[in-house]
mmCIF file of C-alpha atoms and ligand atoms in Angstrom:
data_model
loop_
_atom_site.group_PDB
_atom_site.id
_atom_site.type_symbol
_atom_site.label_atom_id
_atom_site.label_comp_id
_atom_site.label_asym_id
_atom_site.label_seq_id
_atom_site.Cartn_x
_atom_site.Cartn_y
_atom_site.Cartn_z
ATOM 1 C CA MET A 1 78.409 15.276 -20.358
ATOM 2 C CA GLU A 2 74.897 15.242 -18.732
ATOM 3 C CA LEU A 3 74.438 10.773 -17.995
ATOM 4 C CA LYS A 4 71.372 10.744 -20.611
ATOM 5 C CA LYS A 5 73.118 11.969 -23.436
ATOM 6 C CA ALA A 6 75.656 9.374 -23.332
ATOM 7 C CA GLN A 7 72.614 7.045 -22.550
ATOM 8 C CA ASP A 8 71.084 7.523 -24.868
ATOM 9 C CA ILE A 9 73.568 7.709 -27.602
ATOM 10 C CA PHE A 10 74.712 4.031 -25.595
ATOM 11 C CA GLN A 11 71.925 2.577 -26.779
ATOM 12 C CA HIS A 12 71.939 2.611 -30.435
ATOM 13 C CA TYR A 13 74.578 0.410 -30.040
ATOM 14 C CA PHE A 14 72.783 -1.875 -27.327
ATOM 15 C CA PRO A 15 69.244 -1.367 -26.621
ATOM 16 C CA ASN A 16 69.607 -2.547 -23.308
ATOM 17 C CA GLY A 17 72.798 -0.706 -22.370
ATOM 18 C CA LYS A 18 72.983 0.950 -18.854
ATOM 19 C CA ILE A 19 75.765 3.610 -18.077
ATOM 20 C CA LYS A 20 76.871 3.593 -14.499
ATOM 21 C CA VAL A 21 79.885 5.970 -14.678
ATOM 22 C CA VAL A 22 80.522 8.970 -18.334
ATOM 23 C CA GLN A 23 84.210 10.792 -17.340
ATOM 24 C CA LYS A 24 85.514 13.596 -19.369
ATOM 25 C CA ILE A 25 88.550 12.916 -20.830
ATOM 26 C CA THR A 26 91.220 15.669 -21.489
ATOM 27 C CA THR A 27 93.907 15.231 -23.175
ATOM 28 C CA GLY A 28 93.333 15.321 -27.459
ATOM 29 C CA LEU A 29 92.686 19.024 -28.989
ATOM 30 C CA ILE A 30 90.276 18.165 -31.549
ATOM 31 C CA ASN A 31 87.764 15.866 -30.213
ATOM 32 C CA ALA A 32 85.525 15.759 -26.918
ATOM 33 C CA THR A 33 86.209 12.486 -25.470
ATOM 34 C CA PHE A 34 84.563 10.390 -22.306
ATOM 35 C CA PHE A 35 85.391 7.018 -20.624
ATOM 36 C CA LEU A 36 82.398 5.091 -20.248
ATOM 37 C CA ASP A 37 81.758 2.695 -17.558
ATOM 38 C CA SER A 38 78.394 0.116 -18.225
ATOM 39 C CA ASN A 39 76.203 -2.797 -17.851
ATOM 40 C CA LYS A 40 77.799 -3.680 -21.275
ATOM 41 C CA GLY A 41 81.645 -3.735 -20.418
ATOM 42 C CA LYS A 42 83.826 -0.451 -20.302
ATOM 43 C CA TYR A 43 83.783 2.249 -23.655
ATOM 44 C CA ILE A 44 85.159 5.363 -24.846
ATOM 45 C CA LEU A 45 82.667 7.555 -26.185
ATOM 46 C CA GLN A 46 83.707 10.517 -28.391
ATOM 47 C CA LYS A 47 82.301 13.548 -29.698
ATOM 48 C CA LEU A 48 83.024 14.163 -33.361
ATOM 49 C CA ASN A 49 85.128 18.008 -34.120
ATOM 50 C CA GLN A 50 83.445 18.004 -37.080
ATOM 51 C CA ASN A 51 84.670 22.214 -37.665
ATOM 52 C CA ILE A 52 88.014 20.213 -38.495
ATOM 53 C CA LEU A 53 86.742 16.212 -40.011
ATOM 54 C CA LYS A 54 84.582 17.744 -42.783
ATOM 55 C CA GLN A 55 84.150 14.494 -44.354
ATOM 56 C CA PRO A 56 83.844 11.989 -41.584
ATOM 57 C CA LYS A 57 82.328 9.240 -43.341
ATOM 58 C CA GLU A 58 84.803 8.711 -45.566
ATOM 59 C CA GLY A 59 87.057 9.267 -42.527
ATOM 60 C CA LEU A 60 85.528 6.580 -40.680
ATOM 61 C CA ALA A 61 85.536 4.975 -44.422
ATOM 62 C CA ASN A 62 89.794 5.227 -44.191
ATOM 63 C CA ILE A 63 89.675 3.429 -40.638
ATOM 64 C CA VAL A 64 87.344 0.608 -40.940
ATOM 65 C CA LYS A 65 89.355 -0.500 -44.707
ATOM 66 C CA VAL A 66 92.574 -0.496 -42.643
ATOM 67 C CA LYS A 67 91.089 -1.934 -39.441
ATOM 68 C CA ASN A 68 90.020 -4.969 -42.409
ATOM 69 C CA TRP A 69 93.402 -5.342 -43.968
ATOM 70 C CA LEU A 70 95.617 -5.330 -40.067
ATOM 71 C CA SER A 71 93.346 -8.720 -39.209
ATOM 72 C CA GLN A 72 95.089 -9.947 -42.015
ATOM 73 C CA HIS A 73 98.041 -8.782 -42.328
ATOM 74 C CA ASN A 74 99.867 -10.041 -38.905
ATOM 75 C CA PHE A 75 99.343 -6.712 -36.688
ATOM 76 C CA SER A 76 100.105 -8.307 -33.234
ATOM 77 C CA TYR A 77 98.865 -3.989 -31.634
ATOM 78 C CA GLN A 78 95.075 -3.160 -30.555
ATOM 79 C CA PHE A 79 93.058 -0.755 -33.058
ATOM 80 C CA PRO A 80 90.511 0.176 -31.135
ATOM 81 C CA ALA A 81 87.652 0.994 -34.276
ATOM 82 C CA PRO A 82 84.724 3.147 -33.918
ATOM 83 C CA LEU A 83 82.068 -0.315 -33.032
ATOM 84 C CA PHE A 84 80.359 -1.993 -35.418
ATOM 85 C CA ASP A 85 81.788 0.434 -37.930
ATOM 86 C CA LYS A 86 78.914 3.248 -37.492
ATOM 87 C CA TYR A 87 78.518 6.476 -36.351
ATOM 88 C CA ILE A 88 75.910 8.040 -34.908
ATOM 89 C CA GLU A 89 74.238 11.306 -35.816
ATOM 90 C CA ASP A 90 71.522 13.460 -32.812
ATOM 91 C CA GLY A 91 70.872 15.482 -35.060
ATOM 92 C CA VAL A 92 73.554 18.146 -34.008
ATOM 93 C CA ASP A 93 76.591 16.005 -33.551
ATOM 94 C CA LEU A 94 78.595 13.350 -34.791
ATOM 95 C CA TRP A 95 78.961 10.380 -31.827
ATOM 96 C CA ARG A 96 81.412 7.013 -32.184
ATOM 97 C CA LEU A 97 81.956 4.299 -29.460
ATOM 98 C CA LEU A 98 85.435 2.741 -29.398
ATOM 99 C CA LYS A 99 86.383 -0.327 -27.595
ATOM 100 C CA TYR A 100 88.167 0.237 -23.876
ATOM 101 C CA VAL A 101 91.851 -0.844 -24.026
ATOM 102 C CA PRO A 102 92.408 -2.370 -20.372
ATOM 103 C CA ASN A 103 95.440 -1.923 -18.080
ATOM 104 C CA SER A 104 96.396 0.446 -20.156
ATOM 105 C CA ILE A 105 98.059 3.370 -19.727
ATOM 106 C CA SER A 106 98.904 6.850 -21.783
ATOM 107 C CA TYR A 107 101.567 8.855 -21.257
ATOM 108 C CA ASP A 108 101.529 13.172 -22.898
ATOM 109 C CA ASN A 109 105.629 12.740 -22.529
ATOM 110 C CA ILE A 110 108.216 11.173 -22.866
ATOM 111 C CA THR A 111 110.078 9.841 -19.425
ATOM 112 C CA ASN A 112 112.773 7.335 -21.539
ATOM 113 C CA THR A 113 114.376 6.388 -24.838
ATOM 114 C CA GLU A 114 113.376 2.920 -25.016
ATOM 115 C CA GLN A 115 109.187 3.917 -24.417
ATOM 116 C CA ALA A 116 110.219 6.256 -27.890
ATOM 117 C CA PHE A 117 111.471 2.487 -28.908
ATOM 118 C CA GLN A 118 108.440 0.725 -28.395
ATOM 119 C CA ALA A 119 106.341 2.859 -29.220
ATOM 120 C CA ALA A 120 108.692 3.472 -33.548
ATOM 121 C CA LYS A 121 107.849 0.016 -32.895
ATOM 122 C CA CYS A 122 104.424 -0.393 -33.042
ATOM 123 C CA LEU A 123 104.796 1.750 -35.715
ATOM 124 C CA GLY A 124 107.183 -0.286 -37.760
ATOM 125 C CA ALA A 125 104.544 -2.637 -37.722
ATOM 126 C CA PHE A 126 101.847 -0.310 -38.597
ATOM 127 C CA TYR A 127 103.893 0.480 -41.884
ATOM 128 C CA LYS A 128 105.203 -3.268 -42.280
ATOM 129 C CA SER A 129 101.375 -4.575 -41.940
ATOM 130 C CA THR A 130 100.527 -2.321 -44.528
ATOM 131 C CA ASP A 131 103.057 -2.009 -47.301
ATOM 132 C CA LYS A 132 101.372 -3.703 -49.950
ATOM 133 C CA PHE A 133 97.817 -2.008 -49.302
ATOM 134 C CA PRO A 134 96.343 0.209 -51.824
ATOM 135 C CA THR A 135 97.055 3.206 -50.963
ATOM 136 C CA ASP A 136 94.319 4.567 -53.793
ATOM 137 C CA GLU A 137 91.520 3.322 -51.860
ATOM 138 C CA LEU A 138 92.800 5.354 -49.174
ATOM 139 C CA ASN A 139 90.614 9.560 -49.023
ATOM 140 C CA ASP A 140 92.292 12.246 -48.254
ATOM 141 C CA THR A 141 90.227 12.842 -46.219
ATOM 142 C CA ILE A 142 92.132 16.256 -44.431
ATOM 143 C CA PRO A 143 93.531 17.919 -48.052
ATOM 144 C CA ASN A 144 96.556 18.945 -47.995
ATOM 145 C CA PHE A 145 97.021 17.798 -44.559
ATOM 146 C CA HIS A 146 101.089 18.099 -44.776
ATOM 147 C CA ASN A 147 100.811 20.242 -47.841
ATOM 148 C CA GLY A 148 104.271 22.183 -46.486
ATOM 149 C CA LYS A 149 103.331 25.192 -49.380
ATOM 150 C CA ILE A 150 99.979 25.485 -48.056
ATOM 151 C CA ARG A 151 100.877 26.176 -44.450
ATOM 152 C CA ILE A 152 103.009 28.282 -45.814
ATOM 153 C CA GLU A 153 100.397 30.092 -47.567
ATOM 154 C CA GLU A 154 97.625 29.675 -45.153
ATOM 155 C CA PHE A 155 99.786 31.576 -42.301
ATOM 156 C CA LYS A 156 100.756 35.171 -45.276
ATOM 157 C CA GLN A 157 96.356 34.348 -45.668
ATOM 158 C CA ALA A 158 96.361 35.234 -41.546
ATOM 159 C CA LEU A 159 99.189 38.158 -41.881
ATOM 160 C CA LYS A 160 97.440 39.296 -43.920
ATOM 161 C CA ASN A 161 94.378 39.641 -42.017
ATOM 162 C CA VAL A 162 94.856 40.079 -38.562
ATOM 163 C CA ASN A 163 93.527 42.954 -37.073
ATOM 164 C CA THR A 164 94.862 42.844 -33.698
ATOM 165 C CA LYS A 165 97.126 42.841 -31.345
ATOM 166 C CA ARG A 166 98.728 39.877 -31.481
ATOM 167 C CA ILE A 167 101.137 41.196 -34.927
ATOM 168 C CA ASP A 168 102.993 42.881 -32.162
ATOM 169 C CA TYR A 169 103.672 40.088 -29.595
ATOM 170 C CA ALA A 170 104.814 37.490 -32.893
ATOM 171 C CA ARG A 171 106.740 39.550 -34.658
ATOM 172 C CA ASP A 172 109.934 38.384 -34.018
ATOM 173 C CA LEU A 173 108.192 35.256 -34.577
ATOM 174 C CA ILE A 174 106.741 35.798 -37.631
ATOM 175 C CA ASN A 175 109.907 37.423 -39.422
ATOM 176 C CA ASN A 176 111.859 33.886 -38.023
ATOM 177 C CA VAL A 177 109.366 32.078 -39.720
ATOM 178 C CA LEU A 178 109.475 33.927 -42.922
ATOM 179 C CA ASP A 179 112.876 33.586 -43.298
ATOM 180 C CA LYS A 180 112.618 29.517 -43.032
ATOM 181 C CA GLN A 181 109.880 29.197 -45.500
ATOM 182 C CA GLU A 182 111.742 27.105 -48.069
ATOM 183 C CA VAL A 183 112.485 24.270 -45.373
ATOM 184 C CA LEU A 184 108.412 23.634 -46.138
ATOM 185 C CA HIS A 185 109.349 23.803 -49.975
ATOM 186 C CA ASP A 186 112.205 21.657 -49.328
ATOM 187 C CA PHE A 187 109.560 19.135 -47.536
ATOM 188 C CA ASP A 188 107.664 19.230 -50.097
ATOM 189 C CA SER A 189 110.081 18.461 -52.944
ATOM 190 C CA THR A 190 111.184 15.489 -50.500
ATOM 191 C CA VAL A 191 107.849 13.856 -50.325
ATOM 192 C CA SER A 192 107.462 14.461 -53.598
ATOM 193 C CA GLN A 193 109.889 11.500 -54.590
ATOM 194 C CA LEU A 194 108.772 8.681 -51.938
ATOM 195 C CA PRO A 195 106.423 6.350 -52.146
ATOM 196 C CA VAL A 196 103.066 6.878 -51.637
ATOM 197 C CA ARG A 197 102.318 5.082 -47.724
ATOM 198 C CA VAL A 198 98.825 4.183 -45.767
ATOM 199 C CA VAL A 199 100.167 7.906 -43.125
ATOM 200 C CA HIS A 200 98.610 7.198 -38.809
ATOM 201 C CA TYR A 201 99.453 10.732 -39.327
ATOM 202 C CA ASP A 202 99.048 12.110 -35.741
ATOM 203 C CA THR A 203 102.239 9.476 -34.143
ATOM 204 C CA LYS A 204 102.513 11.525 -31.011
ATOM 205 C CA ILE A 205 103.028 9.599 -27.996
ATOM 206 C CA ASN A 206 100.093 9.693 -26.255
ATOM 207 C CA ASN A 207 98.755 8.015 -28.762
ATOM 208 C CA PHE A 208 100.484 4.643 -28.379
ATOM 209 C CA LEU A 209 98.953 2.713 -25.131
ATOM 210 C CA PHE A 210 100.896 1.385 -23.539
ATOM 211 C CA ASP A 211 100.038 -1.243 -20.647
ATOM 212 C CA LYS A 212 100.338 -1.040 -17.386
ATOM 213 C CA GLU A 213 102.491 -4.514 -16.052
ATOM 214 C CA SER A 214 105.258 -4.389 -19.182
ATOM 215 C CA ASN A 215 105.613 -1.365 -20.115
ATOM 216 C CA LYS A 216 104.843 -2.113 -24.209
ATOM 217 C CA VAL A 217 102.545 -0.290 -26.358
ATOM 218 C CA ILE A 218 99.397 -2.240 -27.144
ATOM 219 C CA ALA A 219 97.455 -0.142 -28.847
ATOM 220 C CA LEU A 220 97.493 2.933 -31.660
ATOM 221 C CA ILE A 221 94.616 5.222 -31.253
ATOM 222 C CA ASP A 222 93.536 7.854 -32.591
ATOM 223 C CA LEU A 223 92.611 7.288 -35.754
ATOM 224 C CA ASP A 224 91.165 10.080 -37.639
ATOM 225 C CA THR A 225 93.755 10.882 -40.159
ATOM 226 C CA ILE A 226 94.795 7.874 -41.222
ATOM 227 C CA MET A 227 95.951 9.222 -44.648
ATOM 228 C CA PRO A 228 98.034 8.739 -47.781
ATOM 229 C CA GLY A 229 100.840 10.013 -47.504
ATOM 230 C CA SER A 230 104.629 9.763 -46.680
ATOM 231 C CA VAL A 231 106.663 7.550 -44.023
ATOM 232 C CA LEU A 232 108.768 11.102 -43.284
ATOM 233 C CA SER A 233 105.547 12.880 -41.619
ATOM 234 C CA ASP A 234 105.140 10.514 -38.481
ATOM 235 C CA ILE A 235 108.816 9.906 -38.066
ATOM 236 C CA GLY A 236 109.435 13.281 -38.364
ATOM 237 C CA ASP A 237 105.803 13.994 -36.232
ATOM 238 C CA MET A 238 107.631 11.384 -33.598
ATOM 239 C CA ILE A 239 110.739 13.655 -33.784
ATOM 240 C CA ARG A 240 108.901 16.404 -32.997
ATOM 241 C CA THR A 241 106.746 15.403 -30.035
ATOM 242 C CA TYR A 242 109.477 12.566 -28.175
ATOM 243 C CA SER A 243 112.039 14.290 -28.887
ATOM 244 C CA ASN A 244 110.695 17.194 -26.299
ATOM 245 C CA PRO A 245 110.719 16.819 -22.807
ATOM 246 C CA MET A 246 109.358 19.257 -21.831
ATOM 247 C CA GLY A 247 106.552 19.153 -24.043
ATOM 248 C CA GLU A 248 104.474 21.400 -26.752
ATOM 249 C CA GLU A 249 102.834 23.477 -24.330
ATOM 250 C CA SER A 250 105.682 24.397 -22.008
ATOM 251 C CA ASN A 251 107.390 28.286 -22.059
ATOM 252 C CA LEU A 252 110.104 27.323 -20.566
ATOM 253 C CA TYR A 253 111.864 28.321 -24.198
ATOM 254 C CA LYS A 254 115.425 27.778 -23.376
ATOM 255 C CA SER A 255 115.289 24.345 -21.613
ATOM 256 C CA VAL A 256 113.602 23.471 -25.249
ATOM 257 C CA LYS A 257 116.015 20.842 -26.117
ATOM 258 C CA ALA A 258 115.935 18.253 -28.444
ATOM 259 C CA ASP A 259 116.650 14.861 -26.979
ATOM 260 C CA GLU A 260 118.963 13.098 -29.209
ATOM 261 C CA LYS A 261 119.516 9.358 -27.981
ATOM 262 C CA ILE A 262 115.748 9.757 -27.753
ATOM 263 C CA ILE A 263 116.353 10.542 -31.944
ATOM 264 C CA ASP A 264 117.956 7.842 -32.153
ATOM 265 C CA SER A 265 116.428 4.410 -30.317
ATOM 266 C CA LEU A 266 112.683 5.650 -32.046
ATOM 267 C CA ILE A 267 114.272 5.355 -35.116
ATOM 268 C CA ASN A 268 115.560 2.367 -34.217
ATOM 269 C CA GLY A 269 112.560 0.704 -32.772
ATOM 270 C CA PHE A 270 110.791 1.324 -36.700
ATOM 271 C CA CYS A 271 113.485 -0.125 -38.138
ATOM 272 C CA SER A 272 113.540 -3.004 -35.637
ATOM 273 C CA GLU A 273 109.792 -4.246 -37.437
ATOM 274 C CA MET A 274 109.763 -2.092 -40.999
ATOM 275 C CA LYS A 275 112.173 -1.616 -43.585
ATOM 276 C CA ILE A 276 111.962 1.869 -45.540
ATOM 277 C CA THR A 277 113.947 1.965 -48.771
ATOM 278 C CA ALA A 278 116.774 4.263 -48.450
ATOM 279 C CA ASN A 279 116.371 6.958 -50.057
ATOM 280 C CA GLU A 280 112.942 7.864 -47.445
ATOM 281 C CA SER A 281 115.847 6.138 -44.667
ATOM 282 C CA SER A 282 118.572 8.719 -45.492
ATOM 283 C CA HIS A 283 115.241 11.454 -45.187
ATOM 284 C CA LEU A 284 114.146 10.469 -42.014
ATOM 285 C CA GLN A 285 116.063 13.177 -39.714
ATOM 286 C CA LYS A 286 114.957 15.343 -41.730
ATOM 287 C CA ALA A 287 111.410 15.476 -41.484
ATOM 288 C CA GLY A 288 111.878 16.143 -37.553
ATOM 289 C CA LYS A 289 112.946 19.789 -38.027
ATOM 290 C CA ALA A 290 110.110 19.376 -40.896
ATOM 291 C CA ILE A 291 107.181 18.618 -38.659
ATOM 292 C CA THR A 292 108.278 20.673 -36.718
ATOM 293 C CA PHE A 293 109.148 23.909 -38.205
ATOM 294 C CA MET A 294 105.083 23.797 -39.738
ATOM 295 C CA GLN A 295 103.987 22.630 -36.208
ATOM 296 C CA CYS A 296 104.962 25.957 -35.272
ATOM 297 C CA VAL A 297 103.312 27.416 -38.335
ATOM 298 C CA ARG A 298 100.798 25.990 -37.630
ATOM 299 C CA PHE A 299 99.806 27.246 -33.820
ATOM 300 C CA LEU A 300 101.733 30.850 -34.951
ATOM 301 C CA THR A 301 98.897 31.059 -37.738
ATOM 302 C CA ASP A 302 96.004 29.753 -35.930
ATOM 303 C CA TYR A 303 97.104 32.424 -33.489
ATOM 304 C CA LEU A 304 96.967 35.209 -36.299
ATOM 305 C CA ASN A 305 93.860 34.519 -37.025
ATOM 306 C CA ASN A 306 92.217 34.478 -33.302
ATOM 307 C CA ASP A 307 93.008 30.259 -32.400
ATOM 308 C CA VAL A 308 90.295 28.904 -34.605
ATOM 309 C CA TYR A 309 91.580 25.517 -34.066
ATOM 310 C CA TYR A 310 93.250 24.958 -31.355
ATOM 311 C CA THR A 311 91.324 23.920 -28.605
ATOM 312 C CA THR A 312 93.129 26.913 -26.124
ATOM 313 C CA SER A 313 92.720 27.642 -22.188
ATOM 314 C CA TYR A 314 94.446 30.921 -22.331
ATOM 315 C CA ALA A 315 94.674 34.294 -24.368
ATOM 316 C CA GLU A 316 98.957 33.045 -25.776
ATOM 317 C CA GLN A 317 98.153 29.730 -25.721
ATOM 318 C CA ASN A 318 98.856 29.774 -29.468
ATOM 319 C CA LEU A 319 101.397 32.159 -30.018
ATOM 320 C CA VAL A 320 103.266 30.184 -26.561
ATOM 321 C CA ARG A 321 102.976 26.394 -28.206
ATOM 322 C CA ALA A 322 104.534 28.431 -32.113
ATOM 323 C CA LYS A 323 107.942 30.228 -29.894
ATOM 324 C CA ASN A 324 107.916 26.358 -27.940
ATOM 325 C CA GLN A 325 108.218 24.062 -31.667
ATOM 326 C CA TRP A 326 110.668 26.818 -33.432
ATOM 327 C CA TYR A 327 112.874 26.381 -29.896
ATOM 328 C CA LEU A 328 113.346 23.388 -30.541
ATOM 329 C CA PHE A 329 113.296 23.446 -33.980
ATOM 330 C CA ASP A 330 116.507 25.383 -34.378
ATOM 331 C CA SER A 331 117.673 22.772 -31.681
ATOM 332 C CA LEU A 332 117.094 19.619 -34.099
HETATM 333 C C1 GN1 B 1 96.529 17.765 -32.715
HETATM 334 O O1 GN1 B 1 93.876 16.443 -31.389
HETATM 335 P P1 GN1 B 1 95.520 15.857 -31.785
HETATM 336 O O2 GN1 B 1 96.024 17.051 -30.126
HETATM 337 O O3 GN1 B 1 95.589 14.666 -31.340
HETATM 338 C C2 GN1 B 1 96.267 18.101 -34.542
HETATM 339 C C3 GN1 B 1 97.639 17.365 -34.803
HETATM 340 C C4 GN1 B 1 98.643 18.653 -33.949
HETATM 341 C C5 GN1 B 1 98.519 18.489 -32.416
HETATM 342 C C6 GN1 B 1 99.093 19.411 -32.406
HETATM 343 C C7 GN1 B 1 93.116 17.181 -37.166
HETATM 344 O O4 GN1 B 1 96.251 16.833 -32.155
HETATM 345 O O5 GN1 B 1 97.754 17.332 -36.488
HETATM 346 O O6 GN1 B 1 99.744 17.748 -34.615
HETATM 347 O O7 GN1 B 1 97.164 19.007 -32.799
HETATM 348 N N1 GN1 B 1 94.776 17.373 -35.130
HETATM 349 C C8 GN1 B 1 94.691 17.969 -36.265
HETATM 350 O O8 GN1 B 1 99.092 18.916 -31.153
HETATM 351 O O9 GN1 B 1 94.821 18.990 -36.407
HETATM 352 MG MG1 MG B 2 94.896 13.404 -32.561
#
């Protein structure tokens, strides 16, 4: 990104602001993210991906409501929401500025059980603080985000439309997914019996910032998907991403195996802060399987649709991701 563009946006926030450094941050598959250093301090600048975040105003309203609630309900972690509760429109794109969290580090993969415990403890604190939040005041900004039935329908639609060699490359996986589609119908019916809560919907490890020295979590980030939903979505996504030390990009499928100790540790971390219902507790393990399978279906669907959703850097990347998730699901 050019310095001039960043400077223009920045001056909407600080009329006398001067940017010294702009650096692209490459983690995250959806938004474009930049680190800024300026005469007004350090910030994160983000360009929203409006192809995916189709209701940015409603999304911002969710973030602001939850931020205000947390500040009154003993949430002891930082929650870097858009600065001044606003987005800037430049005619084409939507931008936002966030406070940079100093002394923080993010990890793309879990390397020990303690990290899983600490991140899940932060999530547990988030659930505890928002336990009484009126969830009907939240907008459903990405409708059907974790709706199993719809994910299967989208997959079947993609199968009908696909007109390339991709269907041949993916054939085995397609058959496996069709065989197991029940998993997602089961998930929907379980979720429909559970309490509606404030859900983060993207609880992978790099959305928790750790303090560089203490290695405790200090901030919860990436707030675009905050919506009403079930705890199974967040714990399921933690199990999916934390238990797989190879990460979702690896094509060493034989080595993709869920680590049980990490799963136990994250569930303990979450429960050290938040007391969920017995019914919710009894489905946590199963949630890991369901969300992993759902992510497999989502990557595979995008592969069949010629990569319209997830950013890719090589042709077979979404298929590799989908296979990786399949092996993880199988081991779970
Ligand atoms: C997307 O952009 P990122 O990496 O935070 C996606 C998640 C997926 C994840 C898979 C809004 O998140 O649901 O689990 O990729 N976010 C959206 O890596 O679709
Ligand atoms: Mg995200």
